Amino acid sequence: MNTEEVKKLYEQYLMPTYKASVVIEKAKGSRVYDATGKQYYDMTSGIGVHNVGHCTEGVVAAVQDQIAKLGHCSNLFINEPQALLAQKLVEISDLGGKVFFCNSGAEANEAAIKLARKWGAANGGRYEVITMRNSFHGRTLATVTATGQAWCQEGYEPLPVGFNYADFNDIDSVKAAVSEKTVAIMLEAVQGEGGVNPATEEFMAGVRALCDEKNLIMICDEVQCGMGRTGKWWGWQNYSVKPDLFTVAKSLADGVPMGALVSNAKFADVFTPGAHASTFGGNPLAAAAALAVIKIIEDENLLEAAQKKGELLREGLKCFAEKYEKILDVRGLGCMIGMVVDGDPKEIVDAFRDMGILALTAHGNVVRFLPTLSMSEKHLEEAVEMMGDALDGLYGEEE
Ligand SMILES: *Cc1c(COP(=O)(O)O)cnc(C)c1O
């Protein structure tokens, strides 16, 4: 089928929730190919999903082997990949707790909110979760309410009760939002959809101290900034403090849908048998894929690579900021990078796409880059050059 034919099927049969552009047919490493055979550098990684790259050998082999052996196993029975993955996640987070598996970021956050409420019910009848403005936590009713952005809540009222909002990187605002009903504070170490905003050390330490003082649960949403994206396994590891709970999804199983809630020791046994569940959660197929992802990140030193390549990309983008008045700032951590522009970032994302580069927008006039951590330096340099050409086309070759 050609592009127009596929687009026609979309128009006729898919609810119009997305404004999608090109038809992607296949991928390898840091590159994807559309239905006309055109090649793109994927600097979105499928929105932070393919941290290890597309169609990576180790993941492909693990998925093929596992689905041929045991694709699914209900949680009424025990499967080894789930056990090994939970062990691994607890080891690399060093929180000494336990894991609950589900299928997406929204579900992982939903699990965190439910755990917080269950614990809060038994500890002073508390249920309210404080989240940050411009955060993003998912699209279920509870997580869209947790998401501190009005545009994705509109039309879904009445929203669930039990949420309150504060300003990111403003600890006084968080303190002011705490009431006798508060049970948890949830935040991203680096806000993704909200504009690639890293938390300050002062803020993360302030939230931790506030949680300790008021007996609140500190929850980090690592769905976008986790799994090596920032150059550490978890975004919060860039700071001096540890959360009580954190959630992970997007890149966990390299495209096999999977989410997880990871706890420290204190909250490891709040969920009791029957208290929460998921049919697919931690099934052997997804768990095998995630084990392969973690092995690749370890074997190929992708944490270090994320730092090094992120720096290289930031350097390239900073040259654009020097050259073009319309490019205002470059920020981020590791391979999670935002370029703040004067005007509509979509115009730039469109121009990049025409040139053969896939990038994202984010809140606050930001062009967002989430390249694969495995993208080679040569490809990265080539991509920066192509983006330069696209910007010359948009703004004219200055000087
Ligand atoms: C994408 C995202 C989510 C939602 O994940 P889904 O898998 O789409 O439900 C939650 N939190 C953050 C930080 C995200 O980036």
mmCIF file of C-alpha atoms and ligand atoms in Angstrom:
data_model
loop_
_atom_site.group_PDB
_atom_site.id
_atom_site.type_symbol
_atom_site.label_atom_id
_atom_site.label_comp_id
_atom_site.label_asym_id
_atom_site.label_seq_id
_atom_site.Cartn_x
_atom_site.Cartn_y
_atom_site.Cartn_z
ATOM 1 C CA MET A 1 0.000 0.000 0.000
ATOM 2 C CA ASN A 2 1.208 3.512 -0.668
ATOM 3 C CA THR A 3 1.109 6.371 1.835
ATOM 4 C CA GLU A 4 -2.157 7.818 0.574
ATOM 5 C CA GLU A 5 -3.937 4.470 0.805
ATOM 6 C CA VAL A 6 -2.817 3.905 4.397
ATOM 7 C CA LYS A 7 -3.800 7.462 5.336
ATOM 8 C CA LYS A 8 -7.249 6.861 3.876
ATOM 9 C CA LEU A 9 -7.739 3.810 6.115
ATOM 10 C CA TYR A 10 -6.693 5.915 9.098
ATOM 11 C CA GLU A 11 -9.229 8.579 8.210
ATOM 12 C CA GLN A 12 -12.015 6.074 7.823
ATOM 13 C CA TYR A 13 -11.318 3.669 10.672
ATOM 14 C CA LEU A 14 -9.272 5.333 13.410
ATOM 15 C CA MET A 15 -10.634 7.758 15.955
ATOM 16 C CA PRO A 16 -8.863 11.008 15.151
ATOM 17 C CA THR A 17 -6.812 11.335 18.358
ATOM 18 C CA TYR A 18 -3.466 11.914 16.632
ATOM 19 C CA LYS A 19 -2.198 14.256 13.942
ATOM 20 C CA ALA A 20 0.237 11.813 12.371
ATOM 21 C CA SER A 21 2.351 12.608 9.335
ATOM 22 C CA VAL A 22 4.451 10.005 7.526
ATOM 23 C CA VAL A 23 3.863 6.256 7.286
ATOM 24 C CA ILE A 24 6.775 4.493 8.975
ATOM 25 C CA GLU A 25 7.449 1.083 7.517
ATOM 26 C CA LYS A 26 10.626 -0.223 9.102
ATOM 27 C CA ALA A 27 13.535 0.750 11.303
ATOM 28 C CA LYS A 28 17.050 -0.179 12.325
ATOM 29 C CA GLY A 29 19.259 1.339 15.009
ATOM 30 C CA SER A 30 18.708 5.096 15.040
ATOM 31 C CA ARG A 31 17.062 5.226 11.622
ATOM 32 C CA VAL A 32 13.516 4.688 10.394
ATOM 33 C CA TYR A 33 12.206 4.442 6.843
ATOM 34 C CA ASP A 34 8.876 5.624 5.469
ATOM 35 C CA ALA A 35 6.673 3.905 2.913
ATOM 36 C CA THR A 36 8.430 5.709 0.045
ATOM 37 C CA GLY A 37 11.811 4.406 1.245
ATOM 38 C CA LYS A 38 12.938 7.782 2.607
ATOM 39 C CA GLN A 39 15.342 7.533 5.542
ATOM 40 C CA TYR A 40 15.069 9.530 8.769
ATOM 41 C CA TYR A 41 17.273 9.831 11.836
ATOM 42 C CA ASP A 42 14.831 9.084 14.624
ATOM 43 C CA MET A 43 15.633 11.636 17.294
ATOM 44 C CA THR A 44 12.373 10.811 19.059
ATOM 45 C CA SER A 45 13.153 7.117 19.696
ATOM 46 C CA GLY A 46 9.400 6.513 19.303
ATOM 47 C CA ILE A 47 8.950 9.078 22.144
ATOM 48 C CA GLY A 48 11.576 7.709 24.451
ATOM 49 C CA VAL A 49 10.864 4.041 23.766
ATOM 50 C CA HIS A 50 13.872 2.809 21.805
ATOM 51 C CA ASN A 51 16.656 3.943 24.121
ATOM 52 C CA VAL A 52 18.760 0.991 22.896
ATOM 53 C CA GLY A 53 17.817 1.593 19.235
ATOM 54 C CA HIS A 54 15.277 0.070 16.862
ATOM 55 C CA CYS A 55 15.225 -3.672 16.140
ATOM 56 C CA THR A 56 18.284 -4.326 18.290
ATOM 57 C CA GLU A 57 19.575 -7.855 17.846
ATOM 58 C CA GLY A 58 19.496 -8.866 21.523
ATOM 59 C CA VAL A 59 15.894 -7.708 21.964
ATOM 60 C CA VAL A 60 14.699 -9.294 18.713
ATOM 61 C CA ALA A 61 16.256 -12.632 19.683
ATOM 62 C CA ALA A 62 14.883 -12.515 23.246
ATOM 63 C CA VAL A 63 11.355 -11.732 22.017
ATOM 64 C CA GLN A 64 11.456 -14.413 19.317
ATOM 65 C CA ASP A 65 12.739 -17.053 21.734
ATOM 66 C CA GLN A 66 10.284 -16.173 24.476
ATOM 67 C CA ILE A 67 7.141 -16.011 22.328
ATOM 68 C CA ALA A 68 8.002 -19.387 20.840
ATOM 69 C CA LYS A 69 8.415 -20.838 24.348
ATOM 70 C CA LEU A 70 5.821 -19.080 26.556
ATOM 71 C CA GLY A 71 4.309 -15.795 25.391
ATOM 72 C CA HIS A 72 1.921 -15.192 28.256
ATOM 73 C CA CYS A 73 1.384 -16.663 31.677
ATOM 74 C CA SER A 74 -1.331 -15.340 33.967
ATOM 75 C CA ASN A 75 -0.279 -14.004 37.334
ATOM 76 C CA LEU A 76 -2.090 -16.923 38.936
ATOM 77 C CA PHE A 77 1.106 -18.756 37.987
ATOM 78 C CA ILE A 78 4.768 -17.905 38.223
ATOM 79 C CA ASN A 79 7.113 -17.051 35.349
ATOM 80 C CA GLU A 80 10.888 -16.793 35.595
ATOM 81 C CA PRO A 81 11.483 -13.722 33.357
ATOM 82 C CA GLN A 82 9.219 -11.607 35.627
ATOM 83 C CA ALA A 83 11.168 -12.710 38.704
ATOM 84 C CA LEU A 84 14.529 -11.960 37.086
ATOM 85 C CA LEU A 85 13.366 -8.566 35.827
ATOM 86 C CA ALA A 86 12.029 -7.511 39.233
ATOM 87 C CA GLN A 87 15.343 -8.523 40.805
ATOM 88 C CA LYS A 88 17.250 -6.518 38.200
ATOM 89 C CA LEU A 89 15.105 -3.374 38.602
ATOM 90 C CA VAL A 90 15.505 -3.472 42.370
ATOM 91 C CA GLU A 91 19.279 -3.933 41.980
ATOM 92 C CA ILE A 92 19.798 -1.045 39.562
ATOM 93 C CA SER A 93 17.595 1.298 41.591
ATOM 94 C CA ASP A 94 19.227 0.417 44.918
ATOM 95 C CA LEU A 95 16.044 1.164 46.861
ATOM 96 C CA GLY A 96 15.798 -2.289 48.446
ATOM 97 C CA GLY A 97 12.103 -2.659 47.630
ATOM 98 C CA LYS A 98 9.794 -4.561 45.296
ATOM 99 C CA VAL A 99 8.118 -4.187 41.879
ATOM 100 C CA PHE A 100 4.583 -4.275 40.451
ATOM 101 C CA PHE A 101 4.292 -4.774 36.678
ATOM 102 C CA CYS A 102 1.693 -3.335 34.309
ATOM 103 C CA ASN A 103 1.547 -2.214 30.668
ATOM 104 C CA SER A 104 2.030 1.528 30.284
ATOM 105 C CA GLY A 105 3.167 4.727 31.909
ATOM 106 C CA ALA A 106 -0.345 5.779 32.845
ATOM 107 C CA GLU A 107 -0.945 2.418 34.482
ATOM 108 C CA ALA A 108 2.320 2.564 36.394
ATOM 109 C CA ASN A 109 1.364 6.007 37.744
ATOM 110 C CA GLU A 110 -2.151 4.780 38.481
ATOM 111 C CA ALA A 111 -0.561 1.965 40.519
ATOM 112 C CA ALA A 112 1.606 4.498 42.382
ATOM 113 C CA ILE A 113 -1.453 6.643 43.173
ATOM 114 C CA LYS A 114 -3.419 3.586 44.333
ATOM 115 C CA LEU A 115 -0.544 2.421 46.525
ATOM 116 C CA ALA A 116 -0.267 5.908 48.026
ATOM 117 C CA ARG A 117 -3.998 6.011 48.760
ATOM 118 C CA LYS A 118 -3.992 2.510 50.270
ATOM 119 C CA TRP A 119 -1.151 3.451 52.589
ATOM 120 C CA GLY A 120 -2.699 6.859 53.300
ATOM 121 C CA ALA A 121 -6.050 5.307 54.218
ATOM 122 C CA ALA A 122 -4.297 3.344 56.956
ATOM 123 C CA ASN A 123 -2.124 6.296 57.980
ATOM 124 C CA GLY A 124 -4.358 9.171 58.974
ATOM 125 C CA GLY A 125 -7.056 8.850 56.288
ATOM 126 C CA ARG A 126 -4.989 10.799 53.759
ATOM 127 C CA TYR A 127 -5.448 10.561 49.992
ATOM 128 C CA GLU A 128 -4.370 13.755 48.250
ATOM 129 C CA VAL A 129 -1.476 13.678 45.774
ATOM 130 C CA ILE A 130 0.379 16.888 44.917
ATOM 131 C CA THR A 131 1.672 17.071 41.348
ATOM 132 C CA MET A 132 3.466 19.812 39.438
ATOM 133 C CA ARG A 133 2.113 22.260 36.897
ATOM 134 C CA ASN A 134 3.270 21.374 33.371
ATOM 135 C CA SER A 135 3.824 17.785 34.425
ATOM 136 C CA PHE A 136 2.660 14.814 32.387
ATOM 137 C CA HIS A 137 1.544 11.567 33.988
ATOM 138 C CA GLY A 138 -0.781 9.877 31.474
ATOM 139 C CA ARG A 139 -4.294 9.832 30.057
ATOM 140 C CA THR A 140 -6.454 7.701 32.346
ATOM 141 C CA LEU A 141 -8.902 9.749 34.413
ATOM 142 C CA ALA A 142 -6.692 9.686 37.495
ATOM 143 C CA THR A 143 -3.416 10.318 35.676
ATOM 144 C CA VAL A 144 -4.853 13.044 33.439
ATOM 145 C CA THR A 145 -5.971 14.713 36.656
ATOM 146 C CA ALA A 146 -2.473 14.247 38.069
ATOM 147 C CA THR A 147 -1.153 15.866 34.891
ATOM 148 C CA GLY A 148 -0.919 19.572 35.664
ATOM 149 C CA GLN A 149 -2.009 20.822 32.241
ATOM 150 C CA ALA A 150 -5.545 22.033 31.561
ATOM 151 C CA TRP A 151 -5.580 21.211 27.846
ATOM 152 C CA CYS A 152 -5.691 17.449 28.373
ATOM 153 C CA GLN A 153 -8.341 17.635 31.135
ATOM 154 C CA GLU A 154 -10.869 19.748 29.248
ATOM 155 C CA GLY A 155 -14.142 17.985 28.528
ATOM 156 C CA TYR A 156 -13.548 15.155 31.000
ATOM 157 C CA GLU A 157 -15.074 16.741 34.072
ATOM 158 C CA PRO A 158 -15.953 15.808 36.724
ATOM 159 C CA LEU A 159 -12.336 14.857 37.366
ATOM 160 C CA PRO A 160 -11.468 12.519 40.251
ATOM 161 C CA VAL A 161 -10.913 14.274 43.566
ATOM 162 C CA GLY A 162 -7.682 14.033 45.510
ATOM 163 C CA PHE A 163 -5.169 16.042 43.491
ATOM 164 C CA ASN A 164 -3.584 19.399 44.130
ATOM 165 C CA TYR A 165 -0.967 21.293 42.132
ATOM 166 C CA ALA A 166 2.243 23.157 42.787
ATOM 167 C CA ASP A 167 4.897 24.909 40.716
ATOM 168 C CA PHE A 168 7.850 22.833 39.555
ATOM 169 C CA ASN A 169 11.196 23.965 40.984
ATOM 170 C CA ASP A 170 9.427 26.119 43.583
ATOM 171 C CA ILE A 171 9.537 24.367 46.961
ATOM 172 C CA ASP A 172 7.523 27.086 48.699
ATOM 173 C CA SER A 173 4.674 26.441 46.308
ATOM 174 C CA VAL A 174 4.780 22.710 47.173
ATOM 175 C CA LYS A 175 4.836 23.483 50.912
ATOM 176 C CA ALA A 176 1.802 25.730 50.461
ATOM 177 C CA ALA A 177 -0.094 22.920 48.696
ATOM 178 C CA VAL A 178 0.324 20.412 51.559
ATOM 179 C CA SER A 179 -2.766 19.855 53.733
ATOM 180 C CA GLU A 180 -3.776 17.320 56.394
ATOM 181 C CA LYS A 181 -5.159 15.210 53.505
ATOM 182 C CA THR A 182 -1.867 15.056 51.575
ATOM 183 C CA VAL A 183 -0.302 11.621 51.229
ATOM 184 C CA ALA A 184 2.199 11.967 48.368
ATOM 185 C CA ILE A 185 4.140 14.305 46.107
ATOM 186 C CA MET A 186 4.639 13.130 42.528
ATOM 187 C CA LEU A 187 7.088 14.692 40.070
ATOM 188 C CA GLU A 188 9.361 14.076 37.099
ATOM 189 C CA ALA A 189 13.094 14.597 37.709
ATOM 190 C CA VAL A 190 13.132 16.050 34.202
ATOM 191 C CA GLN A 191 9.753 17.178 32.903
ATOM 192 C CA GLY A 192 9.417 15.796 29.375
ATOM 193 C CA GLU A 193 6.150 16.864 27.756
ATOM 194 C CA GLY A 194 6.269 19.971 29.973
ATOM 195 C CA GLY A 195 9.283 21.330 28.070
ATOM 196 C CA VAL A 196 12.410 19.326 29.050
ATOM 197 C CA ASN A 197 12.806 21.034 32.424
ATOM 198 C CA PRO A 198 15.310 19.398 34.779
ATOM 199 C CA ALA A 199 14.536 19.749 38.470
ATOM 200 C CA THR A 200 17.068 21.710 40.466
ATOM 201 C CA GLU A 201 19.026 19.895 43.174
ATOM 202 C CA GLU A 202 17.536 22.319 45.674
ATOM 203 C CA PHE A 203 14.005 21.369 44.599
ATOM 204 C CA MET A 204 14.529 17.594 44.669
ATOM 205 C CA ALA A 205 16.208 17.821 48.073
ATOM 206 C CA GLY A 206 13.435 20.140 49.267
ATOM 207 C CA VAL A 207 10.695 17.707 48.183
ATOM 208 C CA ARG A 208 12.507 14.840 49.936
ATOM 209 C CA ALA A 209 12.883 16.848 53.136
ATOM 210 C CA LEU A 210 9.225 17.894 53.031
ATOM 211 C CA CYS A 211 8.132 14.262 52.546
ATOM 212 C CA ASP A 212 10.266 13.159 55.497
ATOM 213 C CA GLU A 213 8.955 15.950 57.680
ATOM 214 C CA LYS A 214 5.259 15.431 56.887
ATOM 215 C CA ASN A 215 5.319 11.625 56.441
ATOM 216 C CA LEU A 216 4.507 11.852 52.703
ATOM 217 C CA ILE A 217 5.460 9.502 49.877
ATOM 218 C CA MET A 218 7.867 10.904 47.276
ATOM 219 C CA ILE A 219 6.987 9.482 43.846
ATOM 220 C CA CYS A 220 9.188 10.027 40.792
ATOM 221 C CA ASP A 221 7.640 9.505 37.355
ATOM 222 C CA GLU A 222 10.552 8.038 35.371
ATOM 223 C CA VAL A 223 8.440 7.043 32.384
ATOM 224 C CA GLN A 224 10.311 9.404 30.043
ATOM 225 C CA CYS A 225 13.542 10.244 31.884
ATOM 226 C CA GLY A 226 14.293 6.710 33.089
ATOM 227 C CA MET A 227 16.136 3.712 31.619
ATOM 228 C CA GLY A 228 19.385 5.562 30.922
ATOM 229 C CA ARG A 229 17.867 8.528 29.119
ATOM 230 C CA THR A 230 19.643 11.128 31.273
ATOM 231 C CA GLY A 231 22.924 9.228 31.511
ATOM 232 C CA LYS A 232 21.935 7.452 34.750
ATOM 233 C CA TRP A 233 19.537 4.540 35.072
ATOM 234 C CA TRP A 234 16.986 6.882 36.630
ATOM 235 C CA GLY A 235 16.560 10.622 36.348
ATOM 236 C CA TRP A 236 16.432 10.953 40.137
ATOM 237 C CA GLN A 237 19.955 9.490 40.332
ATOM 238 C CA ASN A 238 21.235 12.838 39.038
ATOM 239 C CA TYR A 239 20.302 14.213 42.460
ATOM 240 C CA SER A 240 21.364 13.583 46.038
ATOM 241 C CA VAL A 241 18.051 12.073 47.162
ATOM 242 C CA LYS A 242 16.001 8.924 46.584
ATOM 243 C CA PRO A 243 12.240 8.662 46.059
ATOM 244 C CA ASP A 244 10.033 6.156 47.897
ATOM 245 C CA LEU A 245 8.352 5.016 44.695
ATOM 246 C CA PHE A 246 9.130 5.483 41.041
ATOM 247 C CA THR A 247 7.423 4.483 37.824
ATOM 248 C CA VAL A 248 8.879 3.343 34.524
ATOM 249 C CA ALA A 249 7.407 2.369 31.137
ATOM 250 C CA LYS A 250 8.217 3.774 27.671
ATOM 251 C CA SER A 251 11.719 2.376 27.142
ATOM 252 C CA LEU A 252 11.466 -0.503 29.605
ATOM 253 C CA ALA A 253 10.807 -3.244 27.044
ATOM 254 C CA ASP A 254 11.856 -1.501 23.798
ATOM 255 C CA GLY A 255 8.368 -1.342 22.293
ATOM 256 C CA VAL A 256 6.757 -4.367 23.922
ATOM 257 C CA PRO A 257 4.184 -2.575 26.091
ATOM 258 C CA MET A 258 5.296 -2.695 29.723
ATOM 259 C CA GLY A 259 5.179 -0.510 32.806
ATOM 260 C CA ALA A 260 6.435 -0.955 36.348
ATOM 261 C CA LEU A 261 6.118 0.575 39.784
ATOM 262 C CA VAL A 262 9.263 0.214 41.913
ATOM 263 C CA SER A 263 9.224 0.821 45.670
ATOM 264 C CA ASN A 264 11.700 1.121 48.484
ATOM 265 C CA ALA A 265 11.584 -1.304 51.428
ATOM 266 C CA LYS A 266 9.070 0.784 53.391
ATOM 267 C CA PHE A 267 6.351 0.520 50.743
ATOM 268 C CA ALA A 268 7.190 -2.934 49.365
ATOM 269 C CA ASP A 269 4.249 -4.743 50.963
ATOM 270 C CA VAL A 270 1.463 -2.140 50.915
ATOM 271 C CA PHE A 271 -0.264 -4.002 48.070
ATOM 272 C CA THR A 272 -1.532 -7.292 49.488
ATOM 273 C CA PRO A 273 -2.933 -10.250 47.483
ATOM 274 C CA GLY A 274 -5.900 -9.031 45.421
ATOM 275 C CA ALA A 275 -5.268 -5.340 46.156
ATOM 276 C CA HIS A 276 -4.117 -4.593 42.606
ATOM 277 C CA ALA A 277 -3.611 -6.626 39.434
ATOM 278 C CA SER A 278 -3.041 -6.644 35.692
ATOM 279 C CA THR A 279 -3.668 -9.474 33.240
ATOM 280 C CA PHE A 280 -0.660 -8.738 31.068
ATOM 281 C CA GLY A 281 1.505 -7.177 33.796
ATOM 282 C CA GLY A 282 4.967 -8.743 33.843
ATOM 283 C CA ASN A 283 4.143 -11.374 31.283
ATOM 284 C CA PRO A 284 7.116 -13.435 30.089
ATOM 285 C CA LEU A 285 7.233 -11.810 26.638
ATOM 286 C CA ALA A 286 7.520 -8.243 27.941
ATOM 287 C CA ALA A 287 9.803 -9.283 30.798
ATOM 288 C CA ALA A 288 12.176 -11.095 28.415
ATOM 289 C CA ALA A 289 12.320 -7.987 26.208
ATOM 290 C CA ALA A 290 13.055 -5.753 29.223
ATOM 291 C CA LEU A 291 15.802 -8.097 30.476
ATOM 292 C CA ALA A 292 17.401 -7.868 27.018
ATOM 293 C CA VAL A 293 17.153 -4.043 27.082
ATOM 294 C CA ILE A 294 18.888 -3.835 30.460
ATOM 295 C CA LYS A 295 21.610 -6.228 29.315
ATOM 296 C CA ILE A 296 22.274 -4.090 26.219
ATOM 297 C CA ILE A 297 22.465 -0.890 28.282
ATOM 298 C CA GLU A 298 24.997 -2.606 30.568
ATOM 299 C CA ASP A 299 27.034 -4.415 27.897
ATOM 300 C CA GLU A 300 27.265 -1.404 25.598
ATOM 301 C CA ASN A 301 27.852 1.172 28.334
ATOM 302 C CA LEU A 302 24.861 3.174 27.171
ATOM 303 C CA LEU A 303 24.668 5.232 30.374
ATOM 304 C CA GLU A 304 28.059 6.721 29.590
ATOM 305 C CA ALA A 305 27.103 6.968 25.913
ATOM 306 C CA ALA A 306 23.962 8.934 26.804
ATOM 307 C CA GLN A 307 26.059 11.524 28.612
ATOM 308 C CA LYS A 308 28.649 11.771 25.868
ATOM 309 C CA LYS A 309 26.200 11.897 22.984
ATOM 310 C CA GLY A 310 23.894 14.262 24.806
ATOM 311 C CA GLU A 311 26.803 16.620 25.226
ATOM 312 C CA LEU A 312 27.701 16.347 21.551
ATOM 313 C CA LEU A 313 24.127 17.108 20.517
ATOM 314 C CA ARG A 314 23.829 19.999 22.954
ATOM 315 C CA GLU A 315 27.057 21.483 21.567
ATOM 316 C CA GLY A 316 25.660 21.297 18.038
ATOM 317 C CA LEU A 317 22.364 22.860 19.068
ATOM 318 C CA LYS A 318 24.128 25.608 21.001
ATOM 319 C CA CYS A 319 25.872 26.603 17.754
ATOM 320 C CA PHE A 320 22.396 27.091 16.256
ATOM 321 C CA ALA A 321 21.449 29.278 19.224
ATOM 322 C CA GLU A 322 24.502 31.416 18.517
ATOM 323 C CA LYS A 323 23.745 31.611 14.823
ATOM 324 C CA TYR A 324 19.989 32.218 14.830
ATOM 325 C CA GLU A 325 18.187 34.845 16.871
ATOM 326 C CA LYS A 326 15.049 32.670 16.931
ATOM 327 C CA ILE A 327 16.792 29.906 18.874
ATOM 328 C CA LEU A 328 16.844 31.030 22.453
ATOM 329 C CA ASP A 329 18.190 28.273 24.667
ATOM 330 C CA VAL A 330 19.323 24.647 24.829
ATOM 331 C CA ARG A 331 18.772 22.596 28.006
ATOM 332 C CA GLY A 332 18.377 19.063 29.310
ATOM 333 C CA LEU A 333 20.193 16.121 30.834
ATOM 334 C CA GLY A 334 21.989 13.368 28.902
ATOM 335 C CA CYS A 335 20.037 12.461 25.768
ATOM 336 C CA MET A 336 16.892 14.323 26.885
ATOM 337 C CA ILE A 337 17.298 17.713 25.275
ATOM 338 C CA GLY A 338 15.108 20.730 24.596
ATOM 339 C CA MET A 339 15.765 23.649 22.275
ATOM 340 C CA VAL A 340 13.686 26.697 23.170
ATOM 341 C CA VAL A 341 12.600 28.720 20.145
ATOM 342 C CA ASP A 342 10.954 32.061 19.538
ATOM 343 C CA GLY A 343 7.784 31.019 17.705
ATOM 344 C CA ASP A 344 6.035 27.748 16.903
ATOM 345 C CA PRO A 345 8.373 24.757 17.394
ATOM 346 C CA LYS A 346 6.180 22.737 15.041
ATOM 347 C CA GLU A 347 7.466 24.763 12.102
ATOM 348 C CA ILE A 348 10.981 23.562 12.928
ATOM 349 C CA VAL A 349 9.919 19.966 13.563
ATOM 350 C CA ASP A 350 8.202 19.957 10.139
ATOM 351 C CA ALA A 351 11.278 21.377 8.424
ATOM 352 C CA PHE A 352 13.500 18.818 10.160
ATOM 353 C CA ARG A 353 11.199 16.006 9.049
ATOM 354 C CA ASP A 354 11.329 17.151 5.428
ATOM 355 C CA MET A 355 15.115 17.122 5.755
ATOM 356 C CA GLY A 356 15.090 13.573 7.216
ATOM 357 C CA ILE A 357 15.184 14.175 10.983
ATOM 358 C CA LEU A 358 12.409 13.198 13.377
ATOM 359 C CA ALA A 359 12.102 15.442 16.455
ATOM 360 C CA LEU A 360 9.290 16.310 18.882
ATOM 361 C CA THR A 361 7.720 19.422 20.278
ATOM 362 C CA ALA A 362 7.150 20.049 23.992
ATOM 363 C CA HIS A 363 5.249 22.620 26.032
ATOM 364 C CA GLY A 364 6.658 26.147 26.038
ATOM 365 C CA ASN A 365 7.938 26.509 22.458
ATOM 366 C CA VAL A 366 10.407 23.675 22.781
ATOM 367 C CA VAL A 367 11.801 21.362 20.124
ATOM 368 C CA ARG A 368 12.508 18.120 22.010
ATOM 369 C CA PHE A 369 15.164 15.557 21.149
ATOM 370 C CA LEU A 370 15.197 12.009 22.516
ATOM 371 C CA PRO A 371 17.758 10.264 20.277
ATOM 372 C CA THR A 372 18.561 6.602 20.777
ATOM 373 C CA LEU A 373 21.392 6.240 23.290
ATOM 374 C CA SER A 374 23.094 3.959 20.783
ATOM 375 C CA MET A 375 23.154 6.519 17.941
ATOM 376 C CA SER A 376 26.706 6.687 16.599
ATOM 377 C CA GLU A 377 28.684 9.919 16.826
ATOM 378 C CA LYS A 378 28.986 9.923 13.062
ATOM 379 C CA HIS A 379 25.210 9.763 12.645
ATOM 380 C CA LEU A 380 24.740 12.390 15.319
ATOM 381 C CA GLU A 381 27.117 14.762 13.542
ATOM 382 C CA GLU A 382 25.358 14.108 10.247
ATOM 383 C CA ALA A 383 21.987 14.801 11.888
ATOM 384 C CA VAL A 384 23.235 18.110 13.316
ATOM 385 C CA GLU A 385 24.456 19.096 9.855
ATOM 386 C CA MET A 386 21.069 18.239 8.321
ATOM 387 C CA MET A 387 19.277 20.248 11.007
ATOM 388 C CA GLY A 388 21.568 23.175 10.208
ATOM 389 C CA ASP A 389 20.525 22.957 6.565
ATOM 390 C CA ALA A 390 16.860 22.885 7.578
ATOM 391 C CA LEU A 391 17.328 25.978 9.774
ATOM 392 C CA ASP A 392 19.148 27.773 6.948
ATOM 393 C CA GLY A 393 16.111 27.015 4.792
ATOM 394 C CA LEU A 394 13.761 28.417 7.442
ATOM 395 C CA TYR A 395 15.674 31.476 8.557
ATOM 396 C CA GLY A 396 17.949 32.115 5.581
ATOM 397 C CA GLU A 397 21.727 31.781 5.738
ATOM 398 C CA GLU A 398 22.661 34.595 8.047
ATOM 399 C CA GLU A 399 25.880 36.611 7.576
HETATM 400 C C1 LIG B 1 4.500 9.225 28.253
HETATM 401 C C2 LIG B 1 4.466 9.526 29.691
HETATM 402 C C3 LIG B 1 3.495 8.967 30.532
HETATM 403 C C4 LIG B 1 2.359 8.129 29.989
HETATM 404 O O1 LIG B 1 2.797 6.913 29.477
HETATM 405 P P1 LIG B 1 1.789 6.021 28.578
HETATM 406 O O2 LIG B 1 2.570 4.766 28.344
HETATM 407 O O3 LIG B 1 1.508 6.802 27.340
HETATM 408 O O4 LIG B 1 0.574 5.803 29.377
HETATM 409 C C5 LIG B 1 3.564 9.223 31.881
HETATM 410 N N1 LIG B 1 4.531 9.983 32.387
HETATM 411 C C6 LIG B 1 5.499 10.546 31.625
HETATM 412 C C7 LIG B 1 6.562 11.366 32.255
HETATM 413 C C8 LIG B 1 5.489 10.345 30.242
HETATM 414 O O5 LIG B 1 6.418 10.922 29.487
#
